[in-house]
Coordinates of C-alpha atoms in Angstrom, one line a residue:
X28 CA 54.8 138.4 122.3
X29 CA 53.2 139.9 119.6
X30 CA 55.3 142.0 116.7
X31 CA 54.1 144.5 114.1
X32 CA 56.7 145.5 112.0
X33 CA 56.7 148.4 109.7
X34 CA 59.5 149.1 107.0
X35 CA 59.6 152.0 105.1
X36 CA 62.2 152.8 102.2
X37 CA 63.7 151.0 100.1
X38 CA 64.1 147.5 98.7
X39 CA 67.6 147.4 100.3
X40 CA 65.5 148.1 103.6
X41 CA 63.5 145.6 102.9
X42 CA 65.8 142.9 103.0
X43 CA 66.9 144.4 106.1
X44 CA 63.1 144.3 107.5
X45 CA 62.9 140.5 106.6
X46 CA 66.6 139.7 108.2
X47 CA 64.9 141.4 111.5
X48 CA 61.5 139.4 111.1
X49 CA 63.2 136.2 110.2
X50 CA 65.5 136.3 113.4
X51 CA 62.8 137.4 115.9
X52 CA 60.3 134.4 113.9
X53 CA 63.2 132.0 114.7
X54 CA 63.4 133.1 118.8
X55 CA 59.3 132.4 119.3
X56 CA 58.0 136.1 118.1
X57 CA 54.5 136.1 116.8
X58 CA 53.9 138.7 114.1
X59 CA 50.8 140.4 113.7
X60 CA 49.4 143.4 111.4
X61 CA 47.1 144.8 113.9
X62 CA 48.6 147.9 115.8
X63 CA 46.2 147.4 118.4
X64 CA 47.3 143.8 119.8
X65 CA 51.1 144.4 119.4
X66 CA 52.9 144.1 122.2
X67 CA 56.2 145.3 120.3
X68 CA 56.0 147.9 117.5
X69 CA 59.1 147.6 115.4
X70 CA 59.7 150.8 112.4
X71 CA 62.7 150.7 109.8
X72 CA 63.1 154.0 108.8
X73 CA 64.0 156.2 105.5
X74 CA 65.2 159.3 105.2
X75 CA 66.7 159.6 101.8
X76 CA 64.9 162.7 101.1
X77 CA 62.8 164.8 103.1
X78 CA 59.0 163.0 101.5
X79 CA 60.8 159.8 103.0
X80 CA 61.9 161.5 106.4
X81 CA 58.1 163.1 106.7
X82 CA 56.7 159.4 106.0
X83 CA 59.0 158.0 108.6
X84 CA 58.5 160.9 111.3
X85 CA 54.8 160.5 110.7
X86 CA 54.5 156.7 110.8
X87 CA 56.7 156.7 114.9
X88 CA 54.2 159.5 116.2
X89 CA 51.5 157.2 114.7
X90 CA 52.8 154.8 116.0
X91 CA 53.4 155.6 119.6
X92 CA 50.2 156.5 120.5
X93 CA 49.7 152.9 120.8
X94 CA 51.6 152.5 123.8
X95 CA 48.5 154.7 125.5
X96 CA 45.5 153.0 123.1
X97 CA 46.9 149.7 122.6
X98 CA 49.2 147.3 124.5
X99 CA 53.2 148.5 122.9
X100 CA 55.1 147.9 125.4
X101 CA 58.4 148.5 123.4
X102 CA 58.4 151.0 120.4
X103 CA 61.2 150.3 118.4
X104 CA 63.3 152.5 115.6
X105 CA 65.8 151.3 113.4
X106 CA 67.0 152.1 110.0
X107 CA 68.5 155.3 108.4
X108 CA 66.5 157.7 110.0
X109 CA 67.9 156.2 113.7
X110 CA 71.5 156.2 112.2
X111 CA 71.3 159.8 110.8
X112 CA 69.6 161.1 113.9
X113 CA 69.6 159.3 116.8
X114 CA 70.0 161.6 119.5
X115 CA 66.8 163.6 117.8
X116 CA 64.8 160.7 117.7
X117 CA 65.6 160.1 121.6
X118 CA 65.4 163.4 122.5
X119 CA 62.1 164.5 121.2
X120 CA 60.2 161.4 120.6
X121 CA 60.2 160.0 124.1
X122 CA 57.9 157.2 123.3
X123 CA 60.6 155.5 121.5
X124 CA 62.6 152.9 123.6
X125 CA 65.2 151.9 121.4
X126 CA 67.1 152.9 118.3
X127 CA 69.0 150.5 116.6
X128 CA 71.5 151.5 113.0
X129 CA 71.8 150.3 109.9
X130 CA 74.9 148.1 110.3
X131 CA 73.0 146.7 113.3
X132 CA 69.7 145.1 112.5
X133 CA 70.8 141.7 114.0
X134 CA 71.1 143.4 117.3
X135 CA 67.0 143.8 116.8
X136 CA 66.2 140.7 119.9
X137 CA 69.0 142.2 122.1
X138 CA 67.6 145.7 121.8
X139 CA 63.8 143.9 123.0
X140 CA 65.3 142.6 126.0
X141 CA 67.6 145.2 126.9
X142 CA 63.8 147.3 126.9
X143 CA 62.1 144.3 128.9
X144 CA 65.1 145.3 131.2
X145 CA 64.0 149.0 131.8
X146 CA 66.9 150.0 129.6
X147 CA 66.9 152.8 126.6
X148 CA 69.2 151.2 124.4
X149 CA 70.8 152.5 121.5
X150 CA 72.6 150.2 119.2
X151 CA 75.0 151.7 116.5
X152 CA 78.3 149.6 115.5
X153 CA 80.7 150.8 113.3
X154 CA 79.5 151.4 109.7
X155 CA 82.3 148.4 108.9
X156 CA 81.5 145.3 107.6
X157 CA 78.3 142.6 107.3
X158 CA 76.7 141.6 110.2
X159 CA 76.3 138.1 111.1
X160 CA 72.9 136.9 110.2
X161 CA 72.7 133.0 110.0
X162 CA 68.9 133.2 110.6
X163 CA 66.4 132.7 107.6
X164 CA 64.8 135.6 106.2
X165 CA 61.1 135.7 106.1
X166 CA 59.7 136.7 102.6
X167 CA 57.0 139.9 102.2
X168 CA 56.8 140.0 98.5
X169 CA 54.6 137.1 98.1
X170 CA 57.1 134.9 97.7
X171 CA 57.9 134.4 93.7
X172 CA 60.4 137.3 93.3
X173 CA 63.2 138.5 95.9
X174 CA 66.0 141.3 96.8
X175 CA 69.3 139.7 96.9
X176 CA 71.4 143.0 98.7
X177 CA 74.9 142.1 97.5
X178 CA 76.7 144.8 99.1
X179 CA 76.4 147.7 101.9
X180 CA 77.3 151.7 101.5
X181 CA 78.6 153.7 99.2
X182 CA 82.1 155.3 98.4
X183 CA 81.0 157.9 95.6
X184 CA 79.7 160.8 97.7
X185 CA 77.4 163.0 95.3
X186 CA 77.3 166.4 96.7
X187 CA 73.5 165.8 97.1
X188 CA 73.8 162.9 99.0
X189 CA 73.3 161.3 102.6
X190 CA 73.6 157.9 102.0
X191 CA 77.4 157.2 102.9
X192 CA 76.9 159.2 105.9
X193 CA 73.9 156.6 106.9
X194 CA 75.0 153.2 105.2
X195 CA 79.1 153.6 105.7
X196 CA 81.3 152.7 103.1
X197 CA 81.1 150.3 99.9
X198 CA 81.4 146.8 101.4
X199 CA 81.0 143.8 99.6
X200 CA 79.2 140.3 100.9
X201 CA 80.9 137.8 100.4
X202 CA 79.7 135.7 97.0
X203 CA 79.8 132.0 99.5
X204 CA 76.7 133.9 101.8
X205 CA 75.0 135.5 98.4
X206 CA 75.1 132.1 96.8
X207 CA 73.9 130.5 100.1
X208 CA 71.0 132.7 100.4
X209 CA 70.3 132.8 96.6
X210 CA 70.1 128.6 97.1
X211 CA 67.4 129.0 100.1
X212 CA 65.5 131.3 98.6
X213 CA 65.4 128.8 95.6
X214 CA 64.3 126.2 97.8
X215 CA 61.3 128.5 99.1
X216 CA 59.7 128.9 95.7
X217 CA 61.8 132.0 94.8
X218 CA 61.8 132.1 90.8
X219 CA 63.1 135.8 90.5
X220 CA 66.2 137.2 92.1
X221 CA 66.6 140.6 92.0
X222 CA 70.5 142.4 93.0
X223 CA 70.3 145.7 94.7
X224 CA 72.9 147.5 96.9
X225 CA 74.0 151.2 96.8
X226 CA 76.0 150.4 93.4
X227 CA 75.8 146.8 92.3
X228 CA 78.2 147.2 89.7
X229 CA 81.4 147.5 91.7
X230 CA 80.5 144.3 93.4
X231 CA 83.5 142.6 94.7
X232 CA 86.1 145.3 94.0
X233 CA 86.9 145.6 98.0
X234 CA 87.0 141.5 98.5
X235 CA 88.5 140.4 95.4
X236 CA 90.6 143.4 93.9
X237 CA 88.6 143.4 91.2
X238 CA 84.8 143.4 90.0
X239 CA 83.0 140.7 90.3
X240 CA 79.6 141.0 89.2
X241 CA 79.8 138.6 86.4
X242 CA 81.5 135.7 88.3
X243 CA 78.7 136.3 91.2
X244 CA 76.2 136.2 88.1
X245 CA 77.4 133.1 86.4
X246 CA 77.3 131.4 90.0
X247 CA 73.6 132.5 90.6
X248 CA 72.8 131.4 87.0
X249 CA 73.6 128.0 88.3
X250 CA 70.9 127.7 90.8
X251 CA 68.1 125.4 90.1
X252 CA 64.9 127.1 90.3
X253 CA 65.7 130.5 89.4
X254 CA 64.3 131.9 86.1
X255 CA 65.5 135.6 85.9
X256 CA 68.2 137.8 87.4
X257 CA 68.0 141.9 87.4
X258 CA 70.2 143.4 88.0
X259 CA 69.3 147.0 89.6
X260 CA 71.3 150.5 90.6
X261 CA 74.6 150.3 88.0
X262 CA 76.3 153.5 88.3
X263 CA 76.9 153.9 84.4
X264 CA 80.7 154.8 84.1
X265 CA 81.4 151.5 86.4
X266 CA 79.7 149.0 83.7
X267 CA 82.2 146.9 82.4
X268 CA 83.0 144.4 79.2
X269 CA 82.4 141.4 81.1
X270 CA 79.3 142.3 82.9
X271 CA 78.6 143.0 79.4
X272 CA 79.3 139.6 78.0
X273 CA 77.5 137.9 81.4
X274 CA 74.4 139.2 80.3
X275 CA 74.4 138.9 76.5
X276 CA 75.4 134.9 77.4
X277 CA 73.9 133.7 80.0
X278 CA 69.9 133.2 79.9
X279 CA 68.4 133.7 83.3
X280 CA 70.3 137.7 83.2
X281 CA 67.4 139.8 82.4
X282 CA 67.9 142.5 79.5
X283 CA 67.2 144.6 82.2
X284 CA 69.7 147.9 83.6
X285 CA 68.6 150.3 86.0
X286 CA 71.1 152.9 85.2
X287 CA 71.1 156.1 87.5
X288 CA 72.3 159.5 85.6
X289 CA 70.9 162.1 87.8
X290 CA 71.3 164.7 85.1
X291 CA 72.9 165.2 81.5
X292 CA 74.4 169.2 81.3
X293 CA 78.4 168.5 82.2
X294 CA 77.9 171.3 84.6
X295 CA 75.4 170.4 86.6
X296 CA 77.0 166.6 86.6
X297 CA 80.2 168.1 87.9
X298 CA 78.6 170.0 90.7
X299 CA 76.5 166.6 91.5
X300 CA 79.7 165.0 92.3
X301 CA 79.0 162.5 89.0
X302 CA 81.8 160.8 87.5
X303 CA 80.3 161.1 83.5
X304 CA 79.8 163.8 81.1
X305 CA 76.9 163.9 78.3
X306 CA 79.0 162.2 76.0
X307 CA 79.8 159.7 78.1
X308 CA 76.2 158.5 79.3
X309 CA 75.6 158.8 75.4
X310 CA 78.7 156.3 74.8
X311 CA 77.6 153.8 77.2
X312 CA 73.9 153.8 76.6
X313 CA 75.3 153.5 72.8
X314 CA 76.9 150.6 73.7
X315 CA 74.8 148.9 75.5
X316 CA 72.1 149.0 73.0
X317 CA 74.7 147.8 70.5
X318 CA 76.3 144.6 72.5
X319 CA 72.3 144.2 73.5
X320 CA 70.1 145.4 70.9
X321 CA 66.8 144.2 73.3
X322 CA 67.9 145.5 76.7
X323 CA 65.5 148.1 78.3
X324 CA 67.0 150.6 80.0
X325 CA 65.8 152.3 83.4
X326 CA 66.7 155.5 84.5
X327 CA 66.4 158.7 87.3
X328 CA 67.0 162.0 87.4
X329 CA 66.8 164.9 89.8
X330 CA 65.2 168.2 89.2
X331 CA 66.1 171.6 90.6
X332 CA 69.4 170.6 91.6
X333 CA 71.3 174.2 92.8
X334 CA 71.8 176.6 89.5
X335 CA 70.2 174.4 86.9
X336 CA 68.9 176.8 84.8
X337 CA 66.0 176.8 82.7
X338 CA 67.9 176.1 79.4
X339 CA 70.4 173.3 81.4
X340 CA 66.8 171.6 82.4
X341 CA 65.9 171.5 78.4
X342 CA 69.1 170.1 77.9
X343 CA 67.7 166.9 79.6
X344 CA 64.5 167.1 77.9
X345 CA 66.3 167.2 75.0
X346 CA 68.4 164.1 76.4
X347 CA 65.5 162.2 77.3
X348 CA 64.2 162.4 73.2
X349 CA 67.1 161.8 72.3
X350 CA 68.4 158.3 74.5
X351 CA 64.3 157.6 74.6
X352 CA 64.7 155.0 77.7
X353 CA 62.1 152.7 78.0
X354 CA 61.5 153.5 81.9
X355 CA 62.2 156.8 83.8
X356 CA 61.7 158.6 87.2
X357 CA 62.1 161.9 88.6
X358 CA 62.8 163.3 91.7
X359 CA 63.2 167.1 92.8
X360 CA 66.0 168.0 94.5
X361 CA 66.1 167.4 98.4
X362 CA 68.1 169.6 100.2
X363 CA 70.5 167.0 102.9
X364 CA 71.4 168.2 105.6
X365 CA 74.7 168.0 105.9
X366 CA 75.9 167.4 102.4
X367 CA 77.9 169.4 100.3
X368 CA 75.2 170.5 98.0
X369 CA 72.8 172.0 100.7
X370 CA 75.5 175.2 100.7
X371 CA 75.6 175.3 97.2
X372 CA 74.4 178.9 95.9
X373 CA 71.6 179.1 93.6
X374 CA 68.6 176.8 96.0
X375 CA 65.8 176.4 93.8
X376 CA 62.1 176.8 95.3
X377 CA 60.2 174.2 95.4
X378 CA 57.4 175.2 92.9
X379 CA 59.9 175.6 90.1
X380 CA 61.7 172.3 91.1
X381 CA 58.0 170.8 90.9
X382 CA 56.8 172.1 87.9
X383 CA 60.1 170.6 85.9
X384 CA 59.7 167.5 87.1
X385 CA 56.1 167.0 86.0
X386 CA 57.1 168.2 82.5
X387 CA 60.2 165.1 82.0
X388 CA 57.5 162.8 83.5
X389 CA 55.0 164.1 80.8
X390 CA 58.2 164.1 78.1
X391 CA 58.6 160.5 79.6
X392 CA 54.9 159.5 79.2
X393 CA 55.5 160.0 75.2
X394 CA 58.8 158.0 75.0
X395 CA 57.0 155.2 77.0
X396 CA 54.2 155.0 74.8
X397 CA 55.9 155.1 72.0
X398 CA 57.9 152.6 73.1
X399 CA 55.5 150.0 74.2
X400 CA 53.6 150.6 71.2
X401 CA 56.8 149.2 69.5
X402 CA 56.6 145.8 71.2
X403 CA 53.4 145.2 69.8
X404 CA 53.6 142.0 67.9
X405 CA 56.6 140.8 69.6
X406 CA 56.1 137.5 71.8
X407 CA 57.8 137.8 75.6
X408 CA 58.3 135.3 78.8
X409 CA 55.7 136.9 81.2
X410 CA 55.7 136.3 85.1
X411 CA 52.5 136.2 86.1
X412 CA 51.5 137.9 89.6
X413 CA 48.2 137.6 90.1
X414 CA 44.7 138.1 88.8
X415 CA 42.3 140.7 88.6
X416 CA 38.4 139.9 89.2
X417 CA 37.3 143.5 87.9
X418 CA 39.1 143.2 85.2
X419 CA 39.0 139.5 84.1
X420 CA 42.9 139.6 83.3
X421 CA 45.9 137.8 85.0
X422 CA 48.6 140.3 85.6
X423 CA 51.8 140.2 85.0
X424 CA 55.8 141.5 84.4
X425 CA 57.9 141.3 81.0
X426 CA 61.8 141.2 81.7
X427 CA 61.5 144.6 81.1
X428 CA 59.7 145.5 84.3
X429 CA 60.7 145.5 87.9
X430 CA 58.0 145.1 90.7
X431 CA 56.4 148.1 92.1
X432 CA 57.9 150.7 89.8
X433 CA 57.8 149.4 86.1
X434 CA 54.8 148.5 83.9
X435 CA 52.5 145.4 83.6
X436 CA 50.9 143.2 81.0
X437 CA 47.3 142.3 81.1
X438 CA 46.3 138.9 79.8
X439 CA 43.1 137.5 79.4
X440 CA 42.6 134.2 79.1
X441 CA 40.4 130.8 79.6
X442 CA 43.2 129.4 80.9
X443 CA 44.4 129.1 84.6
X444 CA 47.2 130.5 85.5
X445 CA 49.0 130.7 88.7
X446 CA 51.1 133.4 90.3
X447 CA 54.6 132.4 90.2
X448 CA 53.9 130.8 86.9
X449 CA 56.1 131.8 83.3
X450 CA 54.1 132.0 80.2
X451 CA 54.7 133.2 76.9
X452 CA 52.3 136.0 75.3
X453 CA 52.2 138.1 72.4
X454 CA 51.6 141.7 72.9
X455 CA 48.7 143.0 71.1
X456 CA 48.0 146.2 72.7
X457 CA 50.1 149.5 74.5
X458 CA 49.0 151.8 77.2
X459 CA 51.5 154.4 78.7
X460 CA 53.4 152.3 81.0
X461 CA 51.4 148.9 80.5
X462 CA 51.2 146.2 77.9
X463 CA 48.0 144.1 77.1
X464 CA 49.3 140.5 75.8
X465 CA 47.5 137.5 74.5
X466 CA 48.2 134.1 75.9
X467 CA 50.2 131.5 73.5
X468 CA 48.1 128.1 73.4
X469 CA 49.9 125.2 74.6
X470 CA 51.5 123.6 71.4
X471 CA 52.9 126.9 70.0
X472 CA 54.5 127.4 73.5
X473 CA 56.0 123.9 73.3
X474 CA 57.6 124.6 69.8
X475 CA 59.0 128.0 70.7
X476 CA 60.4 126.2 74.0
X477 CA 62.0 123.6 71.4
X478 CA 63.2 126.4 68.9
X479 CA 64.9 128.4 71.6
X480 CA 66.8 125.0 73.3

């Protein structure tokens, strides 16, 4: 039987998707890309906000008209949007055949059968625990850079958010499997891991008693074959002095935070549910760039959040000049169902939420330039990801950029290069959010290799 699978979402849901693909490849499933010859249409939903809910509404009703045009026998929905609402999806969508929950993806070949039985199953287990997956994962991001999800949930309930409701409580997984996995992704070419949960930084606090993040760090730093580490989603008043130290010491730890703030007026941060003030997001980004003077520093915010006024949204512009971070996104304020702050008082409309938003990402635009301009001269590792015939460049990441949502560096060279491969290049150039680098020749490479051990 044929399988297209679709995954919408996040990189968290991603490594879902590919624990789903990599159990149905190991039981005799064929995957294919063409709606038209699946026999099985499989869709891991979003809906962290209401753009990702409309994608992941759209993509089923697309979806199931292939069980008329094509040959779907089976369309199946799993992910947040058939934990949050499952009885919806069943009710008014009654192409769909089985719905399946985030703490249930290895349920995914019960759930085909149980439809290849006339049933209309819908799995949900308890939002406790990790389920057991010994299957291999199958790899969609080409192959040289990979999610590691060390833990599931959340325990921090922001006012504006579903998540905890959808992924359960904060639950660790347990470092043996991480460093298991980590060691067979290694094996499969991986040179790049990349940690993601809900909040990596409070990694092992529910196993252990206390965190952990710099013992799991030292243990994947051990691993032959991998290169760098990132670390993403650090809630910033959780960062601690030896997670600290584990990246100032040890080599493969990219200089790299994602640090989430959400806002930077105490008031607004208080009715966000935030555990920081202003002066503690400046303290810790203080610190950080002290202990590590390199580290770039990603960040989000929301816009519009109920009662921010005009002069509490300069306050962040004003914050954003002021910390300067190297990388930076914005959302507007989605209204949850559900959570706290959808009662709040003081809804803003849409156009105004909007219309902040674009001005930080045009505040932002400045910073960045200014910024990359700044790194002009210096010479970086650079992961190289591909090549670009139009533009006669290989394309690549600096440790200050994560796939898919940071910048790139452009190199243009004689040479050949593979993807996969590390080089070192000095940067010569600065767009907005890009870098254009020159190749190193071979013998300079080989004596900054030696100089740096």
């Amino acid at each position: 039987m044929k399988i297209l699978f679709i995954s919408l979402g996040c990189d968290k849901n991603l490594v879902d998707s590919e624990r789903m693909l990599g159990k149905l490849a190991g039981h005799g499933y064929e995957m294919t890309d063409d709606e038209t010859e699946a026999d099985i249409i499989i869709i891991n939903t979003c809906c962290f906000i209401d753009s990702a809910k409309e994608e992941s509404i759209q993509t089923i009703l697309d979806m199931a008209r292939y069980k008329t045009e094509g040959r779907c026998t089976a369309l199946i929905v799993t992910g947040c949007m058939a934990e949050r609402y499952r009885q919806e999806v069943l009710d008014e969508i009654p192409e769909v055949d089985a719905i399946i929950g985030t703490n249930s993806y290895n349920k995914i070949e019960d759930a085909i059968l149980q439809v290849g039985n006339g049933i209309r199953p819908s799995i949900l287990e308890p939002l406790n625990g990790i389920p057991e997956d010994a299957d291999k994962r199958i790899m969609t991001t080409g192959g040289f850079y990979e999610y590691l999800k060390i833990a599931e949930g959340c325990d921090k309930h922001c006012t504006y958010c579903a998540i905890p409701g959808m992924r359960g409580p904060y639950r660790s997984v347990p470092m043996e499997d991480l460093i298991r996995e980590a060691r067979q992704l290694a094996e499969d070419g991986v040179r790049e891991l990349i940690l993601v949960a809900q909040e990596t930084t409070r990694y092992g606090i529910d196993l252990y008693g206390k965190k952990s993040l710099h013992i799991l760090l030292e243990k994947l730093s051990e691993i032959d074959g991998i290169r760098w580490i990132r670390i993403l989603y650090c809630y910033p008043e959780e960062i601690y002095p030896e997670m600290i130290q584990a990246m100032k010491t040890l080599p493969k730890v990219c200089h790299y935070l994602d640090l989430p703030i959400q806002h930077s007026n105490d008031e607004i941060l208080k009715r966000m549910g935030r555990r920081t003030s202003h002066d503690d997001l400046v303290r810790i980004i203080e610190n950080l760039r002290r202990e590590i003077p390199d580290i770039a520093l990603r960040t989000t915010l929301i816009t519009g959040f109920p009662g921010e006024t005009e002069e509490q949204h300069e306050e962040v512009c004003d914050f954003i000049r002021e910390m300067k971070f190297d990388r930076l996104g914005v959302f507007t304020y989605s209204q949850e169902e559900g959570t706290p702050a959808a009662s709040f008082d003081g809804q803003i409309d849409e156009e105004i939420r909007k219309d902040r938003q674009d001005r930080l990402l045009t505040l932002q635009q400045e910073v960045s330039k200014q910024r990359n301009e700044n790194m002009i001269g210096r010479t970086l590792d650079v992961f190289i990801e591909g090549y670009m015939s139009d533009e006669n460049a290989y394309v690549g990441r600096t440790y200050a950029d994560t796939p898919n949502i940071d910048g790139l560096i452009f190199i243009q060279t004689p040479e050949t290069l593979n993807t996969g491969d590390f080089v070192k290049a000095t940067v010569t150039g600065a767009l907005e959010y890009d870098l254009i680098g020159e190749l190193i020749d071979e013998d300079t490479m080989d004596l900054l290799s030696k100089s740096e051990g």
